[in-house]
GROMACS .gro file of C-alpha atoms in nm:
model
  320
    1UNK     CA    1  19.627  28.699   3.382
    2UNK     CA    2  19.575  28.786   3.015
    3UNK     CA    3  19.847  28.741   2.752
    4UNK     CA    4  19.846  28.994   2.465
    5UNK     CA    5  20.050  28.891   2.161
    6UNK     CA    6  20.210  29.153   1.936
    7UNK     CA    7  20.330  29.101   1.574
    8UNK     CA    8  20.705  29.115   1.619
    9UNK     CA    9  20.658  29.302   1.944
   10UNK     CA   10  20.555  29.622   1.760
   11UNK     CA   11  20.300  29.853   1.922
   12UNK     CA   12  20.152  30.117   1.692
   13UNK     CA   13  20.103  30.478   1.805
   14UNK     CA   14  19.766  30.523   1.973
   15UNK     CA   15  19.760  30.172   2.123
   16UNK     CA   16  19.937  30.238   2.454
   17UNK     CA   17  19.660  30.459   2.595
   18UNK     CA   18  19.400  30.189   2.530
   19UNK     CA   19  19.613  29.922   2.696
   20UNK     CA   20  19.679  30.150   2.996
   21UNK     CA   21  19.306  30.211   3.035
   22UNK     CA   22  19.232  29.839   3.031
   23UNK     CA   23  19.509  29.766   3.282
   24UNK     CA   24  19.381  30.035   3.516
   25UNK     CA   25  19.012  29.946   3.490
   26UNK     CA   26  19.038  29.567   3.486
   27UNK     CA   27  19.385  29.480   3.622
   28UNK     CA   28  19.661  29.601   3.852
   29UNK     CA   29  19.724  29.924   3.655
   30UNK     CA   30  20.046  29.809   3.493
   31UNK     CA   31  20.155  29.651   3.165
   32UNK     CA   32  20.390  29.358   3.226
   33UNK     CA   33  20.629  29.307   2.932
   34UNK     CA   34  20.717  28.945   2.863
   35UNK     CA   35  21.031  28.770   2.734
   36UNK     CA   36  20.821  28.660   2.436
   37UNK     CA   37  20.777  29.013   2.305
   38UNK     CA   38  20.425  29.051   2.437
   39UNK     CA   39  20.230  29.215   2.718
   40UNK     CA   40  20.060  29.056   3.015
   41UNK     CA   41  19.774  29.207   3.218
   42UNK     CA   42  19.771  29.083   3.573
   43UNK     CA   43  19.505  29.098   3.843
   44UNK     CA   44  19.214  29.079   3.597
   45UNK     CA   45  18.895  29.096   3.802
   46UNK     CA   46  18.640  29.075   3.518
   47UNK     CA   47  18.763  28.843   3.245
   48UNK     CA   48  18.437  28.867   3.051
   49UNK     CA   49  18.483  29.244   3.004
   50UNK     CA   50  18.834  29.202   2.862
   51UNK     CA   51  18.755  29.124   2.494
   52UNK     CA   52  18.524  29.424   2.464
   53UNK     CA   53  18.773  29.656   2.633
   54UNK     CA   54  19.047  29.548   2.390
   55UNK     CA   55  18.826  29.566   2.074
   56UNK     CA   56  19.010  29.758   1.801
   57UNK     CA   57  19.346  29.747   1.972
   58UNK     CA   58  19.623  29.598   1.756
   59UNK     CA   59  19.693  29.308   1.988
   60UNK     CA   60  19.608  28.939   1.977
   61UNK     CA   61  19.700  28.651   1.755
   62UNK     CA   62  19.749  28.283   1.807
   63UNK     CA   63  20.129  28.253   1.843
   64UNK     CA   64  20.423  28.444   1.984
   65UNK     CA   65  20.628  28.603   1.702
   66UNK     CA   66  20.939  28.795   1.807
   67UNK     CA   67  21.173  28.998   1.588
   68UNK     CA   68  21.507  29.176   1.611
   69UNK     CA   69  21.388  29.520   1.734
   70UNK     CA   70  21.656  29.709   1.543
   71UNK     CA   71  21.585  29.544   1.207
   72UNK     CA   72  21.300  29.708   1.011
   73UNK     CA   73  21.289  29.408   0.773
   74UNK     CA   74  21.270  29.161   1.062
   75UNK     CA   75  20.984  29.357   1.217
   76UNK     CA   76  20.800  29.372   0.885
   77UNK     CA   77  20.834  28.997   0.823
   78UNK     CA   78  20.722  28.923   1.177
   79UNK     CA   79  20.397  29.105   1.100
   80UNK     CA   80  20.353  28.899   0.784
   81UNK     CA   81  20.413  28.572   0.970
   82UNK     CA   82  20.187  28.679   1.261
   83UNK     CA   83  19.898  28.700   1.012
   84UNK     CA   84  19.996  28.390   0.811
   85UNK     CA   85  20.009  28.170   1.119
   86UNK     CA   86  19.674  28.287   1.258
   87UNK     CA   87  19.503  27.962   1.157
   88UNK     CA   88  19.797  27.727   1.197
   89UNK     CA   89  19.779  27.483   1.484
   90UNK     CA   90  20.117  27.470   1.665
   91UNK     CA   91  20.212  27.323   2.002
   92UNK     CA   92  20.141  27.549   2.295
   93UNK     CA   93  20.425  27.792   2.373
   94UNK     CA   94  20.588  27.762   2.028
   95UNK     CA   95  20.808  28.064   1.975
   96UNK     CA   96  20.850  28.206   1.625
   97UNK     CA   97  21.156  28.431   1.576
   98UNK     CA   98  21.288  28.657   1.301
   99UNK     CA   99  21.655  28.740   1.350
  100UNK     CA  100  21.776  29.049   1.166
  101UNK     CA  101  22.132  28.908   1.129
  102UNK     CA  102  22.291  29.013   1.458
  103UNK     CA  103  22.210  28.691   1.643
  104UNK     CA  104  21.992  28.860   1.907
  105UNK     CA  105  21.674  28.660   1.840
  106UNK     CA  106  21.880  28.344   1.782
  107UNK     CA  107  21.995  28.398   2.138
  108UNK     CA  108  21.633  28.347   2.249
  109UNK     CA  109  21.635  27.998   2.089
  110UNK     CA  110  21.306  28.021   1.892
  111UNK     CA  111  21.142  27.694   1.790
  112UNK     CA  112  21.092  27.815   1.435
  113UNK     CA  113  21.178  28.122   1.228
  114UNK     CA  114  21.433  28.287   1.005
  115UNK     CA  115  21.774  28.448   1.030
  116UNK     CA  116  21.821  28.727   0.775
  117UNK     CA  117  22.168  28.800   0.635
  118UNK     CA  118  22.323  28.895   0.301
  119UNK     CA  119  21.982  28.943   0.144
  120UNK     CA  120  21.873  28.586   0.221
  121UNK     CA  121  21.666  28.411   0.487
  122UNK     CA  122  21.791  28.103   0.664
  123UNK     CA  123  21.546  27.871   0.833
  124UNK     CA  124  21.567  27.841   1.213
  125UNK     CA  125  21.455  27.510   1.362
  126UNK     CA  126  21.476  27.418   1.731
  127UNK     CA  127  21.675  27.729   1.814
  128UNK     CA  128  21.945  27.686   1.551
  129UNK     CA  129  22.010  27.818   1.205
  130UNK     CA  130  21.955  27.515   0.975
  131UNK     CA  131  22.159  27.614   0.671
  132UNK     CA  132  21.841  27.600   0.453
  133UNK     CA  133  21.786  27.913   0.246
  134UNK     CA  134  21.441  28.048   0.175
  135UNK     CA  135  21.329  28.302  -0.089
  136UNK     CA  136  21.172  28.615   0.057
  137UNK     CA  137  20.841  28.571  -0.129
  138UNK     CA  138  20.782  28.223   0.021
  139UNK     CA  139  20.880  28.279   0.383
  140UNK     CA  140  20.531  28.247   0.523
  141UNK     CA  141  20.440  27.944   0.311
  142UNK     CA  142  20.763  27.757   0.402
  143UNK     CA  143  20.721  27.826   0.775
  144UNK     CA  144  20.364  27.700   0.771
  145UNK     CA  145  20.475  27.381   0.600
  146UNK     CA  146  20.767  27.329   0.838
  147UNK     CA  147  20.539  27.390   1.134
  148UNK     CA  148  20.335  27.103   1.002
  149UNK     CA  149  20.636  26.872   0.998
  150UNK     CA  150  20.718  26.904   0.625
  151UNK     CA  151  21.041  27.058   0.500
  152UNK     CA  152  20.992  27.155   0.133
  153UNK     CA  153  21.229  26.956  -0.088
  154UNK     CA  154  21.343  27.250  -0.300
  155UNK     CA  155  21.520  27.429  -0.017
  156UNK     CA  156  21.895  27.460  -0.068
  157UNK     CA  157  22.159  27.428   0.201
  158UNK     CA  158  22.434  27.684   0.258
  159UNK     CA  159  22.706  27.748   0.511
  160UNK     CA  160  22.568  28.000   0.755
  161UNK     CA  161  22.765  28.317   0.813
  162UNK     CA  162  22.535  28.428   1.091
  163UNK     CA  163  22.711  28.572   1.396
  164UNK     CA  164  22.719  28.403   1.733
  165UNK     CA  165  22.395  28.465   1.925
  166UNK     CA  166  22.382  28.760   2.160
  167UNK     CA  167  22.141  28.790   2.449
  168UNK     CA  168  22.149  29.146   2.582
  169UNK     CA  169  21.877  29.406   2.524
  170UNK     CA  170  21.956  29.714   2.312
  171UNK     CA  171  21.978  30.004   2.553
  172UNK     CA  172  22.036  30.376   2.514
  173UNK     CA  173  22.098  30.586   2.206
  174UNK     CA  174  22.073  30.373   1.888
  175UNK     CA  175  22.150  30.527   1.549
  176UNK     CA  176  21.924  30.426   1.260
  177UNK     CA  177  22.040  30.397   0.900
  178UNK     CA  178  21.797  30.673   0.794
  179UNK     CA  179  21.953  30.938   1.020
  180UNK     CA  180  21.689  30.907   1.293
  181UNK     CA  181  21.740  30.761   1.636
  182UNK     CA  182  21.596  30.475   1.840
  183UNK     CA  183  21.603  30.465   2.217
  184UNK     CA  184  21.639  30.134   2.402
  185UNK     CA  185  21.489  30.139   2.750
  186UNK     CA  186  21.485  29.875   3.024
  187UNK     CA  187  21.228  29.844   3.304
  188UNK     CA  188  21.250  29.697   3.650
  189UNK     CA  189  21.098  29.350   3.619
  190UNK     CA  190  20.950  29.454   3.285
  191UNK     CA  191  20.669  29.652   3.454
  192UNK     CA  192  20.532  29.958   3.267
  193UNK     CA  193  20.293  30.177   3.471
  194UNK     CA  194  19.984  30.301   3.286
  195UNK     CA  195  20.093  30.663   3.328
  196UNK     CA  196  20.419  30.599   3.148
  197UNK     CA  197  20.250  30.393   2.877
  198UNK     CA  198  20.033  30.693   2.791
  199UNK     CA  199  20.343  30.900   2.739
  200UNK     CA  200  20.464  30.662   2.474
  201UNK     CA  201  20.155  30.752   2.275
  202UNK     CA  202  20.243  31.121   2.311
  203UNK     CA  203  20.576  31.052   2.138
  204UNK     CA  204  20.378  30.922   1.840
  205UNK     CA  205  20.623  30.670   1.690
  206UNK     CA  206  20.623  30.288   1.681
  207UNK     CA  207  20.760  30.109   1.987
  208UNK     CA  208  20.890  29.755   2.008
  209UNK     CA  209  20.844  29.530   2.307
  210UNK     CA  210  21.165  29.330   2.292
  211UNK     CA  211  21.232  28.964   2.382
  212UNK     CA  212  21.414  29.097   2.691
  213UNK     CA  213  21.107  29.260   2.841
  214UNK     CA  214  21.238  29.604   2.744
  215UNK     CA  215  21.136  29.871   2.494
  216UNK     CA  216  21.280  30.026   2.178
  217UNK     CA  217  21.125  30.361   2.079
  218UNK     CA  218  21.178  30.406   1.701
  219UNK     CA  219  21.211  30.688   1.450
  220UNK     CA  220  21.304  30.985   1.669
  221UNK     CA  221  21.480  31.304   1.575
  222UNK     CA  222  21.780  31.376   1.796
  223UNK     CA  223  21.609  31.665   1.975
  224UNK     CA  224  21.299  31.460   2.045
  225UNK     CA  225  21.512  31.168   2.167
  226UNK     CA  226  21.689  31.393   2.415
  227UNK     CA  227  21.353  31.513   2.549
  228UNK     CA  228  21.227  31.159   2.581
  229UNK     CA  229  21.522  31.059   2.794
  230UNK     CA  230  21.485  31.370   3.018
  231UNK     CA  231  21.115  31.301   3.077
  232UNK     CA  232  21.100  30.919   3.099
  233UNK     CA  233  21.423  30.834   3.282
  234UNK     CA  234  21.295  30.986   3.612
  235UNK     CA  235  20.978  30.778   3.566
  236UNK     CA  236  21.164  30.450   3.564
  237UNK     CA  237  21.276  30.386   3.206
  238UNK     CA  238  21.640  30.274   3.209
  239UNK     CA  239  21.859  30.421   2.934
  240UNK     CA  240  22.193  30.339   3.099
  241UNK     CA  241  22.335  30.011   2.974
  242UNK     CA  242  22.543  29.981   3.294
  243UNK     CA  243  22.237  29.968   3.523
  244UNK     CA  244  22.233  29.651   3.739
  245UNK     CA  245  21.859  29.628   3.675
  246UNK     CA  246  21.928  29.516   3.317
  247UNK     CA  247  22.066  29.186   3.447
  248UNK     CA  248  21.813  29.116   3.723
  249UNK     CA  249  21.478  28.944   3.667
  250UNK     CA  250  21.221  28.773   3.886
  251UNK     CA  251  20.892  28.592   3.884
  252UNK     CA  252  20.602  28.768   4.056
  253UNK     CA  253  20.647  28.575   4.378
  254UNK     CA  254  20.422  28.623   4.682
  255UNK     CA  255  20.172  28.764   4.753
  256UNK     CA  256  20.070  28.781   4.383
  257UNK     CA  257  20.137  28.408   4.330
  258UNK     CA  258  20.004  28.144   4.565
  259UNK     CA  259  20.307  27.923   4.497
  260UNK     CA  260  20.557  28.190   4.600
  261UNK     CA  261  20.743  28.131   4.925
  262UNK     CA  262  20.881  28.486   4.944
  263UNK     CA  263  20.824  28.832   4.801
  264UNK     CA  264  21.106  28.780   4.548
  265UNK     CA  265  21.082  29.123   4.388
  266UNK     CA  266  21.114  29.302   4.719
  267UNK     CA  267  21.407  29.075   4.805
  268UNK     CA  268  21.570  29.147   4.466
  269UNK     CA  269  21.525  29.521   4.521
  270UNK     CA  270  21.696  29.493   4.858
  271UNK     CA  271  21.984  29.289   4.708
  272UNK     CA  272  22.041  29.536   4.424
  273UNK     CA  273  22.030  29.832   4.662
  274UNK     CA  274  22.286  29.667   4.887
  275UNK     CA  275  22.513  29.573   4.594
  276UNK     CA  276  22.498  29.203   4.689
  277UNK     CA  277  22.441  29.039   4.350
  278UNK     CA  278  22.794  29.020   4.208
  279UNK     CA  279  22.837  28.996   3.830
  280UNK     CA  280  22.634  28.835   3.555
  281UNK     CA  281  22.266  28.766   3.500
  282UNK     CA  282  22.052  28.695   3.811
  283UNK     CA  283  21.701  28.553   3.836
  284UNK     CA  284  21.483  28.522   4.147
  285UNK     CA  285  21.207  28.263   4.169
  286UNK     CA  286  20.955  28.210   4.448
  287UNK     CA  287  20.927  27.830   4.410
  288UNK     CA  288  21.062  27.537   4.208
  289UNK     CA  289  20.847  27.603   3.902
  290UNK     CA  290  21.105  27.845   3.763
  291UNK     CA  291  20.869  28.092   3.599
  292UNK     CA  292  21.044  28.348   3.378
  293UNK     CA  293  21.374  28.163   3.389
  294UNK     CA  294  21.618  28.317   3.133
  295UNK     CA  295  21.751  28.101   2.849
  296UNK     CA  296  22.103  28.247   2.899
  297UNK     CA  297  22.339  28.133   3.174
  298UNK     CA  298  22.254  28.296   3.507
  299UNK     CA  299  22.265  28.273   3.882
  300UNK     CA  300  21.932  28.157   4.018
  301UNK     CA  301  21.798  28.249   4.362
  302UNK     CA  302  21.517  28.004   4.449
  303UNK     CA  303  21.313  28.089   4.758
  304UNK     CA  304  21.297  27.812   5.016
  305UNK     CA  305  21.115  28.024   5.274
  306UNK     CA  306  21.037  28.385   5.353
  307UNK     CA  307  21.359  28.571   5.269
  308UNK     CA  308  21.556  28.247   5.242
  309UNK     CA  309  21.714  28.128   4.915
  310UNK     CA  310  21.904  27.845   4.754
  311UNK     CA  311  22.157  27.980   4.501
  312UNK     CA  312  22.240  27.779   4.189
  313UNK     CA  313  22.447  27.849   3.874
  314UNK     CA  314  22.225  27.764   3.570
  315UNK     CA  315  22.387  27.705   3.228
  316UNK     CA  316  22.250  27.854   2.912
  317UNK     CA  317  21.981  27.665   2.719
  318UNK     CA  318  22.214  27.538   2.448
  319UNK     CA  319  22.473  27.433   2.707
  320UNK     CA  320  22.247  27.180   2.876
   0.00000   0.00000   0.00000
């Protein structure tokens, strides 16, 4: 498996076709969106060919940097931090987050980052807003220093007015402040077929891979947005916020993973089709490793054998 990091989850027009070609030639033909705002390529048969195949594509980087997909400023700052942290040595799996002020990225509990509100940036440390305010022109420098274990002494504390964290993906028709439209789209298990990825390039606007393994297609006129829904909904993109698939996730399970005790995705599909999941977030795992486990409270189905599961209620990360 190859992990492709994106600056704030943003994929520029023209990139999707390249990624689809790489997935089809070297992998399983699909782009797997991750909960860290990136893309995974699975089933890579020739790892040595991968760097050359991806040359020139706007993917890579050393750390995961996620941003509120509906905040242009958060996305811009995520790109700045993505570049600034390229040479910074952080612990493996450190998550950098830029929250646009709605609490969506705070709900992902990033290790480091910023929450933007009222024209200021508040430092996030260990998944919580710290009350320390940072000037916009020193965001990258401060985060690099904090990542090294040093909080600059000149930072001032304030009472945070940030909203309570939210955890759901933005789905459907989303009005932008400039009169254009964004479309939020979910995917079953975060899997994007190469054919559909190519169509995103045809649209020709930036697309965000969100921290919920979904997509936000930006900067559309209303007529174009309507056409996008008509074409892509039948191909698997989910624009209905009531879809049960928006609250179901799963690890890859067997046969793709040698640890998997059951084909969890097939089992999840059967459970959704039969209406057997009840309410709330649900996650299927094929073994005790818990891959892909959500940070929010959820019902966990852990395979104990082929088609057999142990069901557990798992609290949210900050509730533990």
